[in-house]
Amino acid sequence: MSQSAPDPTVSTHDLAALLDWYVSAGVDCAVGEAPVDWLDGPPRAPGAGFVWPERQAGMPVQPGAEGAAPVEPSQRHGSGHDAGLGEPAQAARAVVQRRPAPNARDSVRAPPDRFATGAPDAAETAARRLAREAQDMATLVGSLNAFDGCGLKATAKSTCVFRGAEQARVMIIGEAPGRDEDLEGRPFVGRAGQLLDRMLAAIDLDETSVHITNVVYWRPPGNRTPTPQETQICRPFLERQVELVAPEVVLLLGGAAAKAIFDTQEGIMRLRGKWRNIEIGSHQVRAMATLHPAYLLRTPAAKRLAWRDLLTIKTAVQEKK
Ligand code: URA
């Protein structure tokens, strides 16, 4: 699809039909002013071309850190664009090699290596370093806002890190931001989030006593489930987040979060309602999975199971008081 001037012979009826077609095909928001032909130009996945911050800073790259592309001096951090960002944020901003301008594109199509595996490893390693360096939640949020190593960011409007208290006895981890969350920049603010708030209120918890986040920080296109690779790239940030929040209890919402955190392929119906002692980052904590509020909205009969799990959480929180 290439951008062209509006065709005066196309009626508003046809344009409305085209929009209808997009909606039926699952398009629910426009992510840019101009259409992008993703099939044109170098076939690189978002996040490919990710390069080591050390290399950009002129420092030696650790052994085994292959796949780093050379970086133009103009892409080094410290540019006016990044003024005001903290050190980790600047480093993260700098690690991505930007997509070349259209006229600079190679006219010869490279073979379809868009799912080359080198870049995610580099992204995860950079994520780990940035996460480790974040001494407080504000720095972690800044690093995430500037981090471009996760392909999900390419289609998301916002980075959604957390909602609620910075430190809390209860930490809630869901799957991924949805449309409302992406628009507002905070997790669980849509219909599922409203139900979550009512569930929490039923066991005497609210935003002042819980920390709410997701296993990935950007909305997957079309609300699909995040891939294991996307979850893995976000994981170092999540681990650091858990260390900073220091919860006594972790509640996982839905199968995707439970599978990612418990590192299992078991389904949510088997996983839910049972305590597991987990180590996430350097933090040891009791964790339980329950049904996702979005699922409960679609399947109200399952609310009784979630209610049972919530009562177990309530007892655990009261025991610890
Ligand atoms: N569903 C999730 O898993 N997370 C959100 O933030 C919103 C909906």
mmCIF file of C-alpha atoms and ligand atoms in Angstrom:
data_model
loop_
_atom_site.group_PDB
_atom_site.id
_atom_site.type_symbol
_atom_site.label_atom_id
_atom_site.label_comp_id
_atom_site.label_asym_id
_atom_site.label_seq_id
_atom_site.Cartn_x
_atom_site.Cartn_y
_atom_site.Cartn_z
ATOM 1 C CA MET A 1 0.000 0.000 0.000
ATOM 2 C CA SER A 2 1.549 3.316 -0.935
ATOM 3 C CA GLN A 3 0.362 6.749 0.058
ATOM 4 C CA SER A 4 -1.332 8.728 -2.683
ATOM 5 C CA ALA A 5 -3.549 11.809 -3.006
ATOM 6 C CA PRO A 6 -7.275 11.195 -2.352
ATOM 7 C CA ASP A 7 -9.028 10.048 -5.494
ATOM 8 C CA PRO A 8 -11.925 12.505 -6.200
ATOM 9 C CA THR A 9 -13.836 9.745 -8.034
ATOM 10 C CA VAL A 10 -14.082 7.627 -4.872
ATOM 11 C CA SER A 11 -17.395 8.318 -3.149
ATOM 12 C CA THR A 12 -17.824 8.709 0.598
ATOM 13 C CA HIS A 13 -19.944 5.559 0.374
ATOM 14 C CA ASP A 14 -16.952 3.631 -0.972
ATOM 15 C CA LEU A 15 -14.696 5.115 1.686
ATOM 16 C CA ALA A 16 -17.172 4.106 4.406
ATOM 17 C CA ALA A 17 -17.279 0.599 2.895
ATOM 18 C CA LEU A 18 -13.470 0.482 2.988
ATOM 19 C CA LEU A 19 -13.481 1.475 6.660
ATOM 20 C CA ASP A 20 -16.092 -1.223 7.339
ATOM 21 C CA TRP A 21 -13.826 -3.699 5.635
ATOM 22 C CA TYR A 22 -10.893 -2.671 7.830
ATOM 23 C CA VAL A 23 -13.034 -3.038 10.953
ATOM 24 C CA SER A 24 -14.214 -6.502 9.833
ATOM 25 C CA ALA A 25 -10.582 -7.456 9.247
ATOM 26 C CA GLY A 26 -9.852 -6.623 12.890
ATOM 27 C CA VAL A 27 -8.317 -3.159 12.537
ATOM 28 C CA ASP A 28 -9.416 -1.181 15.580
ATOM 29 C CA CYS A 29 -7.127 1.816 15.599
ATOM 30 C CA ALA A 30 -4.822 3.773 13.343
ATOM 31 C CA VAL A 31 -1.246 3.801 14.583
ATOM 32 C CA GLY A 32 0.050 6.457 12.215
ATOM 33 C CA GLU A 33 -1.032 9.227 9.900
ATOM 34 C CA ALA A 34 0.354 7.592 6.790
ATOM 35 C CA PRO A 35 0.058 3.971 5.653
ATOM 36 C CA VAL A 36 3.266 1.960 5.904
ATOM 37 C CA ASP A 37 4.115 -0.707 3.379
ATOM 38 C CA TRP A 38 5.802 -3.241 5.636
ATOM 39 C CA LEU A 39 6.557 -5.434 2.637
ATOM 40 C CA ASP A 40 8.672 -2.737 1.034
ATOM 41 C CA GLY A 41 12.264 -2.147 2.045
ATOM 42 C CA PRO A 42 14.555 -4.263 4.181
ATOM 43 C CA PRO A 43 12.579 -7.179 5.659
ATOM 44 C CA ARG A 44 13.403 -6.655 9.303
ATOM 45 C CA ALA A 45 11.180 -7.396 12.258
ATOM 46 C CA PRO A 46 10.570 -4.587 14.750
ATOM 47 C CA GLY A 47 13.431 -4.842 17.210
ATOM 48 C CA ALA A 48 15.797 -6.341 14.619
ATOM 49 C CA GLY A 49 18.874 -4.174 14.241
ATOM 50 C CA PHE A 50 18.946 -3.857 17.998
ATOM 51 C CA VAL A 51 22.517 -3.080 18.977
ATOM 52 C CA TRP A 52 24.470 -3.240 22.153
ATOM 53 C CA PRO A 53 24.518 -0.047 24.193
ATOM 54 C CA GLU A 54 28.187 -0.758 24.991
ATOM 55 C CA ARG A 55 29.021 -0.741 21.304
ATOM 56 C CA GLN A 56 27.244 2.558 20.870
ATOM 57 C CA ALA A 57 29.105 4.022 23.791
ATOM 58 C CA GLY A 58 32.401 2.826 22.295
ATOM 59 C CA MET A 59 32.910 0.287 25.085
ATOM 60 C CA PRO A 60 33.977 -3.332 24.484
ATOM 61 C CA VAL A 61 31.072 -5.688 23.849
ATOM 62 C CA GLN A 62 30.925 -8.809 25.993
ATOM 63 C CA PRO A 63 32.066 -12.050 24.383
ATOM 64 C CA GLY A 64 29.261 -13.815 22.547
ATOM 65 C CA ALA A 65 27.404 -10.587 21.915
ATOM 66 C CA GLU A 66 27.038 -11.103 18.215
ATOM 67 C CA GLY A 67 24.678 -9.533 15.752
ATOM 68 C CA ALA A 68 25.305 -5.938 16.717
ATOM 69 C CA ALA A 69 24.958 -3.658 13.743
ATOM 70 C CA PRO A 70 27.188 -0.624 13.290
ATOM 71 C CA VAL A 71 25.678 2.592 14.506
ATOM 72 C CA GLU A 72 25.797 6.008 12.927
ATOM 73 C CA PRO A 73 27.244 8.722 15.172
ATOM 74 C CA SER A 74 23.959 10.621 14.808
ATOM 75 C CA GLN A 75 22.207 7.700 16.515
ATOM 76 C CA ARG A 76 24.349 7.857 19.617
ATOM 77 C CA HIS A 77 22.665 8.913 22.795
ATOM 78 C CA GLY A 78 22.883 12.401 24.169
ATOM 79 C CA SER A 79 21.131 13.989 21.201
ATOM 80 C CA GLY A 80 18.882 16.980 21.819
ATOM 81 C CA HIS A 81 15.873 14.714 21.357
ATOM 82 C CA ASP A 82 16.763 12.805 24.483
ATOM 83 C CA ALA A 83 17.588 15.813 26.618
ATOM 84 C CA GLY A 84 16.057 15.472 30.042
ATOM 85 C CA LEU A 85 16.022 11.675 30.053
ATOM 86 C CA GLY A 86 18.053 9.953 32.748
ATOM 87 C CA GLU A 87 21.187 7.960 31.894
ATOM 88 C CA PRO A 88 19.506 4.552 31.561
ATOM 89 C CA ALA A 89 16.722 6.065 29.492
ATOM 90 C CA GLN A 90 19.219 7.685 27.163
ATOM 91 C CA ALA A 91 21.128 4.453 26.798
ATOM 92 C CA ALA A 92 17.942 2.562 26.004
ATOM 93 C CA ARG A 93 16.817 5.154 23.475
ATOM 94 C CA ALA A 94 20.148 4.834 21.787
ATOM 95 C CA VAL A 95 20.261 1.074 21.379
ATOM 96 C CA VAL A 96 17.949 0.772 18.430
ATOM 97 C CA GLN A 97 19.126 1.350 14.958
ATOM 98 C CA ARG A 98 16.383 3.404 13.370
ATOM 99 C CA ARG A 99 14.601 2.275 10.228
ATOM 100 C CA PRO A 100 16.328 4.022 7.333
ATOM 101 C CA ALA A 101 14.540 6.877 5.592
ATOM 102 C CA PRO A 102 12.583 5.628 2.535
ATOM 103 C CA ASN A 103 15.021 7.109 0.007
ATOM 104 C CA ALA A 104 17.941 5.454 1.757
ATOM 105 C CA ARG A 105 16.426 1.972 1.482
ATOM 106 C CA ASP A 106 18.271 -0.735 -0.290
ATOM 107 C CA SER A 107 16.433 -1.369 -3.544
ATOM 108 C CA VAL A 108 17.484 -5.034 -3.521
ATOM 109 C CA ARG A 109 15.243 -7.134 -1.358
ATOM 110 C CA ALA A 110 17.108 -9.212 1.185
ATOM 111 C CA PRO A 111 15.951 -12.792 1.786
ATOM 112 C CA PRO A 112 13.066 -13.040 4.279
ATOM 113 C CA ASP A 113 15.073 -13.083 7.503
ATOM 114 C CA ARG A 114 12.628 -10.939 9.428
ATOM 115 C CA PHE A 115 12.466 -13.440 12.241
ATOM 116 C CA ALA A 116 16.235 -13.668 12.662
ATOM 117 C CA THR A 117 16.948 -14.594 16.249
ATOM 118 C CA GLY A 118 20.020 -12.507 17.102
ATOM 119 C CA ALA A 119 18.247 -9.265 17.945
ATOM 120 C CA PRO A 120 15.903 -10.501 20.706
ATOM 121 C CA ASP A 121 18.869 -11.936 22.625
ATOM 122 C CA ALA A 122 20.612 -8.582 22.450
ATOM 123 C CA ALA A 123 17.375 -6.844 23.429
ATOM 124 C CA GLU A 124 16.912 -9.124 26.413
ATOM 125 C CA THR A 125 20.493 -8.605 27.533
ATOM 126 C CA ALA A 126 20.143 -4.831 27.271
ATOM 127 C CA ALA A 127 16.829 -5.064 29.134
ATOM 128 C CA ARG A 128 18.540 -7.014 31.885
ATOM 129 C CA ARG A 129 21.257 -4.408 32.259
ATOM 130 C CA LEU A 130 18.834 -1.494 32.276
ATOM 131 C CA ALA A 131 16.559 -3.243 34.748
ATOM 132 C CA ARG A 132 19.448 -4.048 37.069
ATOM 133 C CA GLU A 133 20.531 -0.403 37.010
ATOM 134 C CA ALA A 134 17.089 0.906 37.984
ATOM 135 C CA GLN A 135 17.307 1.709 41.661
ATOM 136 C CA ASP A 136 13.738 2.953 41.958
ATOM 137 C CA MET A 137 10.417 2.701 40.185
ATOM 138 C CA ALA A 138 10.719 6.084 38.458
ATOM 139 C CA THR A 139 14.001 5.030 36.833
ATOM 140 C CA LEU A 140 12.507 1.706 35.807
ATOM 141 C CA VAL A 141 9.548 3.490 34.208
ATOM 142 C CA GLY A 142 11.949 5.887 32.428
ATOM 143 C CA SER A 143 14.022 2.988 31.113
ATOM 144 C CA LEU A 144 10.920 1.204 29.853
ATOM 145 C CA ASN A 145 9.621 4.344 28.176
ATOM 146 C CA ALA A 146 12.887 4.638 26.289
ATOM 147 C CA PHE A 147 13.462 0.928 25.607
ATOM 148 C CA ASP A 148 12.838 -0.025 21.981
ATOM 149 C CA GLY A 149 13.950 -3.651 22.109
ATOM 150 C CA CYS A 150 10.452 -5.172 22.204
ATOM 151 C CA GLY A 151 8.688 -5.294 18.843
ATOM 152 C CA LEU A 152 5.310 -4.646 20.492
ATOM 153 C CA LYS A 153 6.294 -1.040 21.033
ATOM 154 C CA ALA A 154 6.233 -0.409 17.277
ATOM 155 C CA THR A 155 2.431 -0.611 17.153
ATOM 156 C CA ALA A 156 1.542 0.600 20.645
ATOM 157 C CA LYS A 157 0.726 4.181 21.593
ATOM 158 C CA SER A 158 1.849 3.954 25.218
ATOM 159 C CA THR A 159 4.083 2.087 27.575
ATOM 160 C CA CYS A 160 1.881 0.821 30.418
ATOM 161 C CA VAL A 161 4.011 0.026 33.440
ATOM 162 C CA PHE A 162 1.833 -0.028 36.513
ATOM 163 C CA ARG A 163 -1.183 1.284 38.350
ATOM 164 C CA GLY A 164 -1.549 1.466 42.121
ATOM 165 C CA ALA A 165 1.031 1.700 44.884
ATOM 166 C CA GLU A 166 4.770 1.707 44.121
ATOM 167 C CA GLN A 167 5.316 -0.696 46.984
ATOM 168 C CA ALA A 168 2.523 -3.017 47.990
ATOM 169 C CA ARG A 169 1.830 -6.219 49.861
ATOM 170 C CA VAL A 170 -0.155 -7.530 46.898
ATOM 171 C CA MET A 171 1.128 -7.433 43.318
ATOM 172 C CA ILE A 172 -1.208 -8.315 40.459
ATOM 173 C CA ILE A 173 0.188 -9.403 37.107
ATOM 174 C CA GLY A 174 -2.003 -9.678 34.014
ATOM 175 C CA GLU A 175 -1.341 -10.524 30.395
ATOM 176 C CA ALA A 176 -0.921 -7.348 28.357
ATOM 177 C CA PRO A 177 -2.413 -3.885 27.954
ATOM 178 C CA GLY A 178 -5.514 -3.725 25.784
ATOM 179 C CA ARG A 179 -6.939 -0.874 23.754
ATOM 180 C CA ASP A 180 -8.124 1.245 26.696
ATOM 181 C CA GLU A 181 -4.868 0.714 28.556
ATOM 182 C CA ASP A 182 -2.873 1.687 25.456
ATOM 183 C CA LEU A 183 -4.874 4.894 25.129
ATOM 184 C CA GLU A 184 -4.529 5.793 28.800
ATOM 185 C CA GLY A 185 -1.025 4.439 29.435
ATOM 186 C CA ARG A 186 -2.008 2.469 32.564
ATOM 187 C CA PRO A 187 -2.779 -1.232 33.062
ATOM 188 C CA PHE A 188 -6.298 -2.511 33.696
ATOM 189 C CA VAL A 189 -8.326 0.641 33.135
ATOM 190 C CA GLY A 190 -10.856 -0.827 30.666
ATOM 191 C CA ARG A 191 -13.848 -3.058 31.394
ATOM 192 C CA ALA A 192 -11.702 -5.918 32.686
ATOM 193 C CA GLY A 193 -9.880 -3.444 34.929
ATOM 194 C CA GLN A 194 -13.144 -2.127 36.311
ATOM 195 C CA LEU A 195 -14.191 -5.664 37.176
ATOM 196 C CA LEU A 196 -10.764 -6.230 38.722
ATOM 197 C CA ASP A 197 -11.279 -3.159 40.924
ATOM 198 C CA ARG A 198 -14.649 -4.532 42.076
ATOM 199 C CA MET A 199 -13.085 -7.924 42.793
ATOM 200 C CA LEU A 200 -10.361 -6.256 44.844
ATOM 201 C CA ALA A 201 -12.880 -4.101 46.714
ATOM 202 C CA ALA A 202 -14.735 -7.299 47.654
ATOM 203 C CA ILE A 203 -11.666 -8.406 49.613
ATOM 204 C CA ASP A 204 -10.933 -4.954 51.035
ATOM 205 C CA LEU A 205 -8.139 -4.043 48.642
ATOM 206 C CA ASP A 206 -7.792 -1.069 46.346
ATOM 207 C CA GLU A 207 -5.235 0.918 44.336
ATOM 208 C CA THR A 208 -3.565 2.132 47.527
ATOM 209 C CA SER A 209 -2.774 -1.413 48.626
ATOM 210 C CA VAL A 210 -1.965 -3.214 45.373
ATOM 211 C CA HIS A 211 0.469 -2.817 42.489
ATOM 212 C CA ILE A 212 -1.026 -3.801 39.117
ATOM 213 C CA THR A 213 1.015 -4.643 36.030
ATOM 214 C CA ASN A 214 1.307 -7.096 33.106
ATOM 215 C CA VAL A 215 3.881 -9.539 31.747
ATOM 216 C CA VAL A 216 4.395 -7.196 28.781
ATOM 217 C CA TYR A 217 4.263 -3.410 28.797
ATOM 218 C CA TRP A 218 2.850 -2.739 25.338
ATOM 219 C CA ARG A 219 -0.426 -3.651 23.709
ATOM 220 C CA PRO A 220 -0.065 -6.558 21.267
ATOM 221 C CA PRO A 221 -1.699 -5.698 17.917
ATOM 222 C CA GLY A 222 -5.313 -6.847 17.831
ATOM 223 C CA ASN A 223 -5.031 -7.865 21.510
ATOM 224 C CA ARG A 224 -3.365 -11.121 20.612
ATOM 225 C CA THR A 225 -1.567 -13.074 23.313
ATOM 226 C CA PRO A 226 2.047 -11.911 23.671
ATOM 227 C CA THR A 227 4.561 -14.366 22.209
ATOM 228 C CA PRO A 228 7.025 -16.117 24.541
ATOM 229 C CA GLN A 229 9.771 -14.015 22.951
ATOM 230 C CA GLU A 230 7.974 -10.746 23.751
ATOM 231 C CA THR A 231 7.353 -11.902 27.302
ATOM 232 C CA GLN A 232 10.990 -12.897 27.656
ATOM 233 C CA ILE A 233 12.278 -9.511 26.504
ATOM 234 C CA CYS A 234 10.076 -7.778 29.087
ATOM 235 C CA ARG A 235 10.954 -10.264 31.809
ATOM 236 C CA PRO A 236 14.068 -8.528 33.232
ATOM 237 C CA PHE A 237 12.002 -5.371 33.775
ATOM 238 C CA LEU A 238 9.225 -7.353 35.420
ATOM 239 C CA GLU A 239 11.693 -9.109 37.711
ATOM 240 C CA ARG A 240 13.169 -5.773 38.785
ATOM 241 C CA GLN A 241 9.654 -4.417 39.251
ATOM 242 C CA VAL A 242 8.831 -7.284 41.609
ATOM 243 C CA GLU A 243 12.040 -6.628 43.550
ATOM 244 C CA LEU A 244 11.139 -2.943 43.915
ATOM 245 C CA VAL A 245 7.503 -3.572 44.850
ATOM 246 C CA ALA A 246 8.549 -6.328 47.276
ATOM 247 C CA PRO A 247 5.083 -7.910 47.538
ATOM 248 C CA GLU A 248 4.119 -10.607 50.041
ATOM 249 C CA VAL A 249 1.617 -12.091 47.644
ATOM 250 C CA VAL A 250 1.478 -12.191 43.837
ATOM 251 C CA LEU A 251 -1.820 -12.774 42.041
ATOM 252 C CA LEU A 252 -1.576 -13.810 38.383
ATOM 253 C CA LEU A 253 -4.542 -13.058 36.171
ATOM 254 C CA GLY A 254 -5.247 -15.546 33.417
ATOM 255 C CA GLY A 255 -3.424 -18.337 31.651
ATOM 256 C CA ALA A 256 -0.853 -16.235 29.803
ATOM 257 C CA ALA A 257 0.461 -14.606 32.993
ATOM 258 C CA ALA A 258 0.337 -17.885 34.922
ATOM 259 C CA LYS A 259 2.198 -19.793 32.207
ATOM 260 C CA ALA A 260 4.833 -17.079 31.882
ATOM 261 C CA ILE A 261 5.497 -16.718 35.600
ATOM 262 C CA PHE A 262 5.146 -20.392 36.573
ATOM 263 C CA ASP A 263 7.023 -21.403 33.418
ATOM 264 C CA THR A 264 4.559 -24.142 32.574
ATOM 265 C CA GLN A 265 2.290 -25.190 29.755
ATOM 266 C CA GLU A 266 -0.537 -26.240 32.086
ATOM 267 C CA GLY A 267 -3.890 -24.574 31.575
ATOM 268 C CA ILE A 268 -5.322 -21.956 33.905
ATOM 269 C CA MET A 269 -8.078 -24.268 35.157
ATOM 270 C CA ARG A 270 -5.434 -26.593 36.569
ATOM 271 C CA LEU A 271 -3.151 -23.823 37.796
ATOM 272 C CA ARG A 272 -5.657 -21.556 39.508
ATOM 273 C CA GLY A 273 -6.312 -21.448 43.217
ATOM 274 C CA LYS A 274 -3.050 -23.112 44.296
ATOM 275 C CA TRP A 275 -0.144 -21.441 46.030
ATOM 276 C CA ARG A 276 3.314 -21.768 44.576
ATOM 277 C CA ASN A 277 6.484 -20.413 46.097
ATOM 278 C CA ILE A 278 8.323 -18.645 43.323
ATOM 279 C CA GLU A 279 11.539 -16.752 42.943
ATOM 280 C CA ILE A 280 11.250 -13.823 40.624
ATOM 281 C CA GLY A 281 14.383 -11.759 40.297
ATOM 282 C CA SER A 282 15.899 -12.012 43.758
ATOM 283 C CA HIS A 283 12.481 -11.956 45.418
ATOM 284 C CA GLN A 284 10.905 -15.045 46.958
ATOM 285 C CA VAL A 285 7.162 -14.790 47.136
ATOM 286 C CA ARG A 286 3.928 -16.788 47.305
ATOM 287 C CA ALA A 287 1.998 -16.641 44.059
ATOM 288 C CA MET A 288 -1.427 -17.802 42.977
ATOM 289 C CA ALA A 289 -3.173 -17.713 39.617
ATOM 290 C CA THR A 290 -6.839 -16.999 39.089
ATOM 291 C CA LEU A 291 -9.147 -16.438 36.150
ATOM 292 C CA HIS A 292 -8.689 -13.296 34.098
ATOM 293 C CA PRO A 293 -11.419 -10.664 34.619
ATOM 294 C CA ALA A 294 -11.892 -10.443 30.824
ATOM 295 C CA TYR A 295 -12.745 -14.145 30.871
ATOM 296 C CA LEU A 296 -15.111 -13.587 33.793
ATOM 297 C CA LEU A 297 -16.897 -10.879 31.796
ATOM 298 C CA ARG A 298 -17.511 -13.435 29.051
ATOM 299 C CA THR A 299 -18.202 -16.339 31.412
ATOM 300 C CA PRO A 300 -19.988 -15.039 34.509
ATOM 301 C CA ALA A 301 -20.583 -18.598 35.765
ATOM 302 C CA ALA A 302 -16.834 -18.875 36.404
ATOM 303 C CA LYS A 303 -16.961 -16.005 38.902
ATOM 304 C CA ARG A 304 -17.574 -18.434 41.752
ATOM 305 C CA LEU A 305 -14.125 -20.002 41.099
ATOM 306 C CA ALA A 306 -12.446 -16.603 41.062
ATOM 307 C CA TRP A 307 -14.285 -15.691 44.254
ATOM 308 C CA ARG A 308 -12.862 -18.770 45.965
ATOM 309 C CA ASP A 309 -9.342 -17.718 44.878
ATOM 310 C CA LEU A 310 -9.899 -14.174 46.077
ATOM 311 C CA LEU A 311 -10.943 -15.406 49.504
ATOM 312 C CA THR A 312 -7.678 -17.377 49.703
ATOM 313 C CA ILE A 313 -5.792 -14.177 48.854
ATOM 314 C CA LYS A 314 -7.746 -12.270 51.487
ATOM 315 C CA THR A 315 -6.885 -14.850 54.153
ATOM 316 C CA ALA A 316 -3.190 -14.709 53.190
ATOM 317 C CA VAL A 317 -3.131 -10.920 53.398
ATOM 318 C CA GLN A 318 -4.881 -10.917 56.774
ATOM 319 C CA GLU A 319 -2.606 -13.627 58.168
ATOM 320 C CA LYS A 320 0.444 -11.504 57.407
ATOM 321 C CA LYS A 321 -0.932 -8.330 59.057
HETATM 322 N N1 URA B 1 -5.974 -7.271 30.316
HETATM 323 C C1 URA B 1 -4.760 -7.447 30.833
HETATM 324 O O1 URA B 1 -4.281 -8.578 30.970
HETATM 325 N N2 URA B 1 -4.079 -6.380 31.212
HETATM 326 C C2 URA B 1 -4.554 -5.147 31.116
HETATM 327 O O2 URA B 1 -3.861 -4.213 31.484
HETATM 328 C C3 URA B 1 -5.849 -4.995 30.577
HETATM 329 C C4 URA B 1 -6.541 -6.061 30.176
#
